[in-house]
Structures are given as C-alpha cells and as structure tokens.
C-alpha cells in the first residue's frame, strides 16, 4: 500500500472528541505517512497549559508516527511554547500569523513548520524547519522553490519568489468586506 506517491504525507486531525482523535490516530498508525498533525480540542476553553501538556503526551503515546502540534488560534487554540517544549511532539505547525510566536517556539528549542505563507522566509531566517503553506496547493513547485532557494543560500531569490506568489494570489484570495 502506498498513498504518498513519493511525497511526504502528514494528515491533520482536528476534533473536539478525544475518542474520535484516538480513532483517527489508530487508523493513521497503519498508514505509510511521515507524521500526524493534531490540533488540541478547543471545545472547553480556556484550557490550562497542564491539561494541554497532558493531552499531547497522551496523543504521542498513541501514535506510532511523530506528532506535530497544530497551533491555529484563529479557529482552534494556540499551542503555547511551554506546552510544545514539555511534550514529546516533533514540533509545531504555527499558523498564528505572528512571527513572534514562532520565535518563542524556536527559543524554547521547538521545531517549527510555519503555516502562514507570507512568513515562510522570515521564519526560515529565524531557524524554522520549513513550512506547511496553503499556497503550496496552488503553486507546489514555486513554494518548494522558496524553501530550496533558502537552504541553498539564495535568500534574495527565495524572498523574490515568495513575493511574486503572494502578490499574484492577493488579487483573487483577498476577502471582500
């Protein structure tokens, strides 16, 4: 069974039901994937850091794959740096849109995959491991090129490519209010 076709596959679990999250993880354990990304349940807000640490420790015990904590404060909960640093998660996908929060994770020795497309190069400059960017679905070669240019030392080329993609898409992805 191969579902990845030579690509890295990291499914995401977003659910407020711990039982459902465990069912997804059990299924994912049988798949040839690289990791699993899990957002903390956000039904009971606010949640203490201690409870979120307990949640991610439990999830990491259940998963046979590395676990990424998914911090997406706009729709779920923000995963605090102390939580990621206190659990066996591989790292965090930070979709906060705030480069300062990504810097906090990195300061605490937590690997970061940035989820805010426009911050990709800035996050890489700070030491992020990479990104999981939505624009990669529309422009996979260009967004991968941003990363490859950066790690190849061509930072200005990475910035220029990212700027071109962001500027192009801003014309049709900008919400109208």
Short mmCIF file of C-alpha atoms in Angstrom, two decimals:
data_model
loop_
_atom_site.label_atom_id
_atom_site.label_comp_id
_atom_site.label_asym_id
_atom_site.label_seq_id
_atom_site.Cartn_x
_atom_site.Cartn_y
_atom_site.Cartn_z
CA UNK A 1 0.00 0.00 0.00
CA UNK A 2 1.38 3.38 -0.97
CA UNK A 3 -0.61 6.54 -0.60
CA UNK A 4 2.20 9.05 -0.79
CA UNK A 5 3.41 8.62 -4.40
CA UNK A 6 6.87 9.64 -3.25
CA UNK A 7 5.62 12.72 -1.36
CA UNK A 8 5.59 13.42 2.36
CA UNK A 9 2.12 12.87 3.78
CA UNK A 10 1.11 14.41 7.10
CA UNK A 11 -2.63 14.12 7.76
CA UNK A 12 -4.25 16.52 10.18
CA UNK A 13 -6.70 15.67 12.95
CA UNK A 14 -8.96 18.45 14.18
CA UNK A 15 -11.66 17.25 16.52
CA UNK A 16 -13.12 18.10 19.89
CA UNK A 17 -13.68 14.42 20.69
CA UNK A 18 -10.75 12.60 22.27
CA UNK A 19 -12.33 9.29 21.27
CA UNK A 20 -12.51 10.42 17.64
CA UNK A 21 -8.92 11.67 17.72
CA UNK A 22 -7.81 8.25 19.02
CA UNK A 23 -9.76 6.50 16.23
CA UNK A 24 -8.02 8.66 13.61
CA UNK A 25 -4.63 8.00 15.15
CA UNK A 26 -5.29 4.25 15.26
CA UNK A 27 -6.15 4.36 11.55
CA UNK A 28 -3.12 6.56 10.78
CA UNK A 29 -0.86 4.09 12.60
CA UNK A 30 -1.49 1.63 9.76
CA UNK A 31 -0.57 4.12 7.02
CA UNK A 32 2.81 4.88 5.40
CA UNK A 33 2.86 8.52 6.47
CA UNK A 34 5.61 10.75 7.79
CA UNK A 35 3.79 12.17 10.80
CA UNK A 36 0.39 13.20 12.06
CA UNK A 37 -0.63 16.72 12.93
CA UNK A 38 -3.09 17.18 15.79
CA UNK A 39 -4.89 20.31 16.89
CA UNK A 40 -5.82 20.47 20.56
CA UNK A 41 -9.52 20.12 21.30
CA UNK A 42 -10.97 23.58 21.69
CA UNK A 43 -14.45 22.82 22.98
CA UNK A 44 -13.57 23.53 26.60
CA UNK A 45 -12.00 26.98 26.52
CA UNK A 46 -9.84 28.09 28.13
CA UNK A 47 -7.59 25.11 28.70
CA UNK A 48 -4.65 25.19 31.09
CA UNK A 49 -1.13 24.52 29.88
CA UNK A 50 -1.03 21.48 32.19
CA UNK A 51 -4.13 19.95 30.55
CA UNK A 52 -2.78 20.62 27.06
CA UNK A 53 0.55 19.03 28.03
CA UNK A 54 -1.38 16.01 29.32
CA UNK A 55 -3.32 15.88 26.02
CA UNK A 56 -0.21 15.93 23.79
CA UNK A 57 1.65 13.40 25.95
CA UNK A 58 -1.34 11.07 25.61
CA UNK A 59 -1.52 11.61 21.84
CA UNK A 60 2.20 10.98 21.42
CA UNK A 61 1.85 7.68 23.31
CA UNK A 62 -0.98 6.61 20.98
CA UNK A 63 0.74 7.49 17.71
CA UNK A 64 3.35 5.32 16.01
CA UNK A 65 4.30 8.38 13.93
CA UNK A 66 5.86 11.65 15.02
CA UNK A 67 3.23 14.14 16.20
CA UNK A 68 3.10 17.79 15.23
CA UNK A 69 1.07 20.09 17.42
CA UNK A 70 -1.12 22.31 15.25
CA UNK A 71 -1.36 25.82 16.64
CA UNK A 72 -4.11 27.63 14.75
CA UNK A 73 -5.54 30.27 17.07
CA UNK A 74 -7.96 31.72 14.50
CA UNK A 75 -10.10 28.57 14.52
CA UNK A 76 -8.89 26.37 17.38
CA UNK A 77 -6.44 27.00 20.20
CA UNK A 78 -2.97 28.46 20.33
CA UNK A 79 -0.45 25.91 21.49
CA UNK A 80 1.84 27.72 23.94
CA UNK A 81 5.58 27.25 23.59
CA UNK A 82 5.80 25.75 27.08
CA UNK A 83 3.36 23.02 26.02
CA UNK A 84 5.35 22.01 22.95
CA UNK A 85 8.63 22.16 24.86
CA UNK A 86 7.20 19.94 27.64
CA UNK A 87 5.89 17.15 25.42
CA UNK A 88 7.40 14.64 23.02
CA UNK A 89 5.88 16.32 19.94
CA UNK A 90 8.22 16.55 16.94
CA UNK A 91 7.39 20.21 16.63
CA UNK A 92 4.63 22.70 15.88
CA UNK A 93 2.86 23.96 12.79
CA UNK A 94 2.42 27.60 13.74
CA UNK A 95 -0.47 29.19 11.85
CA UNK A 96 -0.82 32.15 14.21
CA UNK A 97 0.33 34.72 11.68
CA UNK A 98 2.61 36.14 14.37
CA UNK A 99 6.33 35.68 13.75
CA UNK A 100 6.92 36.46 17.43
CA UNK A 101 5.14 33.25 18.44
CA UNK A 102 7.26 31.24 16.00
CA UNK A 103 10.33 32.86 17.56
CA UNK A 104 9.12 31.79 21.03
CA UNK A 105 8.92 28.15 19.91
CA UNK A 106 12.39 28.32 18.40
CA UNK A 107 13.81 29.97 21.53
CA UNK A 108 12.45 27.03 23.52
CA UNK A 109 14.12 24.55 21.10
CA UNK A 110 10.81 23.51 19.49
CA UNK A 111 10.92 22.78 15.75
CA UNK A 112 8.60 25.00 13.72
CA UNK A 113 6.85 24.47 10.42
CA UNK A 114 5.34 27.85 9.62
CA UNK A 115 1.77 27.81 8.39
CA UNK A 116 1.46 31.46 7.38
CA UNK A 117 2.66 31.63 3.78
CA UNK A 118 3.85 35.25 3.84
CA UNK A 119 6.11 34.46 6.83
CA UNK A 120 7.92 31.49 5.28
CA UNK A 121 11.26 33.16 4.52
CA UNK A 122 11.19 35.22 7.71
CA UNK A 123 10.58 32.06 9.76
CA UNK A 124 13.35 30.20 7.92
CA UNK A 125 15.71 33.07 8.78
CA UNK A 126 14.86 32.53 12.45
CA UNK A 127 15.60 28.80 12.19
CA UNK A 128 12.24 27.22 11.30
CA UNK A 129 12.49 23.71 9.87
CA UNK A 130 10.21 24.63 6.96
CA UNK A 131 6.59 25.33 6.27
CA UNK A 132 3.26 23.77 5.53
CA UNK A 133 1.83 26.51 3.37
CA UNK A 134 -1.59 26.64 1.77
CA UNK A 135 -0.18 28.23 -1.38
CA UNK A 136 1.77 25.02 -1.88
CA UNK A 137 -1.52 23.54 -3.07
CA UNK A 138 -1.76 26.12 -5.87
CA UNK A 139 1.93 26.58 -6.63
CA UNK A 140 3.77 23.50 -5.35
CA UNK A 141 6.92 23.97 -7.45
CA UNK A 142 7.26 27.67 -6.61
CA UNK A 143 6.67 27.23 -2.88
CA UNK A 144 9.10 24.29 -2.78
CA UNK A 145 11.48 26.53 -4.73
CA UNK A 146 11.28 29.16 -1.99
CA UNK A 147 12.49 26.58 0.51
CA UNK A 148 15.16 25.13 -1.80
CA UNK A 149 16.50 28.58 -2.64
CA UNK A 150 16.68 29.48 1.03
CA UNK A 151 18.54 26.34 2.11
CA UNK A 152 20.81 26.76 -0.93
CA UNK A 153 21.85 30.17 0.40
CA UNK A 154 19.88 32.11 -2.23
CA UNK A 155 17.85 34.10 0.26
CA UNK A 156 17.06 37.02 -2.06
CA UNK A 157 15.80 34.55 -4.68
CA UNK A 158 13.62 32.86 -2.04
CA UNK A 159 12.19 36.23 -0.98
CA UNK A 160 11.55 37.25 -4.60
CA UNK A 161 9.76 34.00 -5.45
CA UNK A 162 7.61 34.18 -2.33
CA UNK A 163 6.79 37.83 -3.01
CA UNK A 164 5.74 37.00 -6.59
CA UNK A 165 3.41 34.22 -5.42
CA UNK A 166 1.93 36.34 -2.60
CA UNK A 167 1.40 39.35 -4.90
CA UNK A 168 -0.20 37.22 -7.62
CA UNK A 169 -2.59 35.45 -5.29
CA UNK A 170 -3.51 38.59 -3.35
CA UNK A 171 -5.68 39.66 -6.26
CA UNK A 172 -8.02 36.69 -6.01
CA UNK A 173 -7.53 35.41 -2.43
CA UNK A 174 -8.20 38.70 -0.66
CA UNK A 175 -11.58 38.57 1.09
CA UNK A 176 -14.06 41.26 0.11
CA UNK A 177 -15.73 43.02 3.03
#
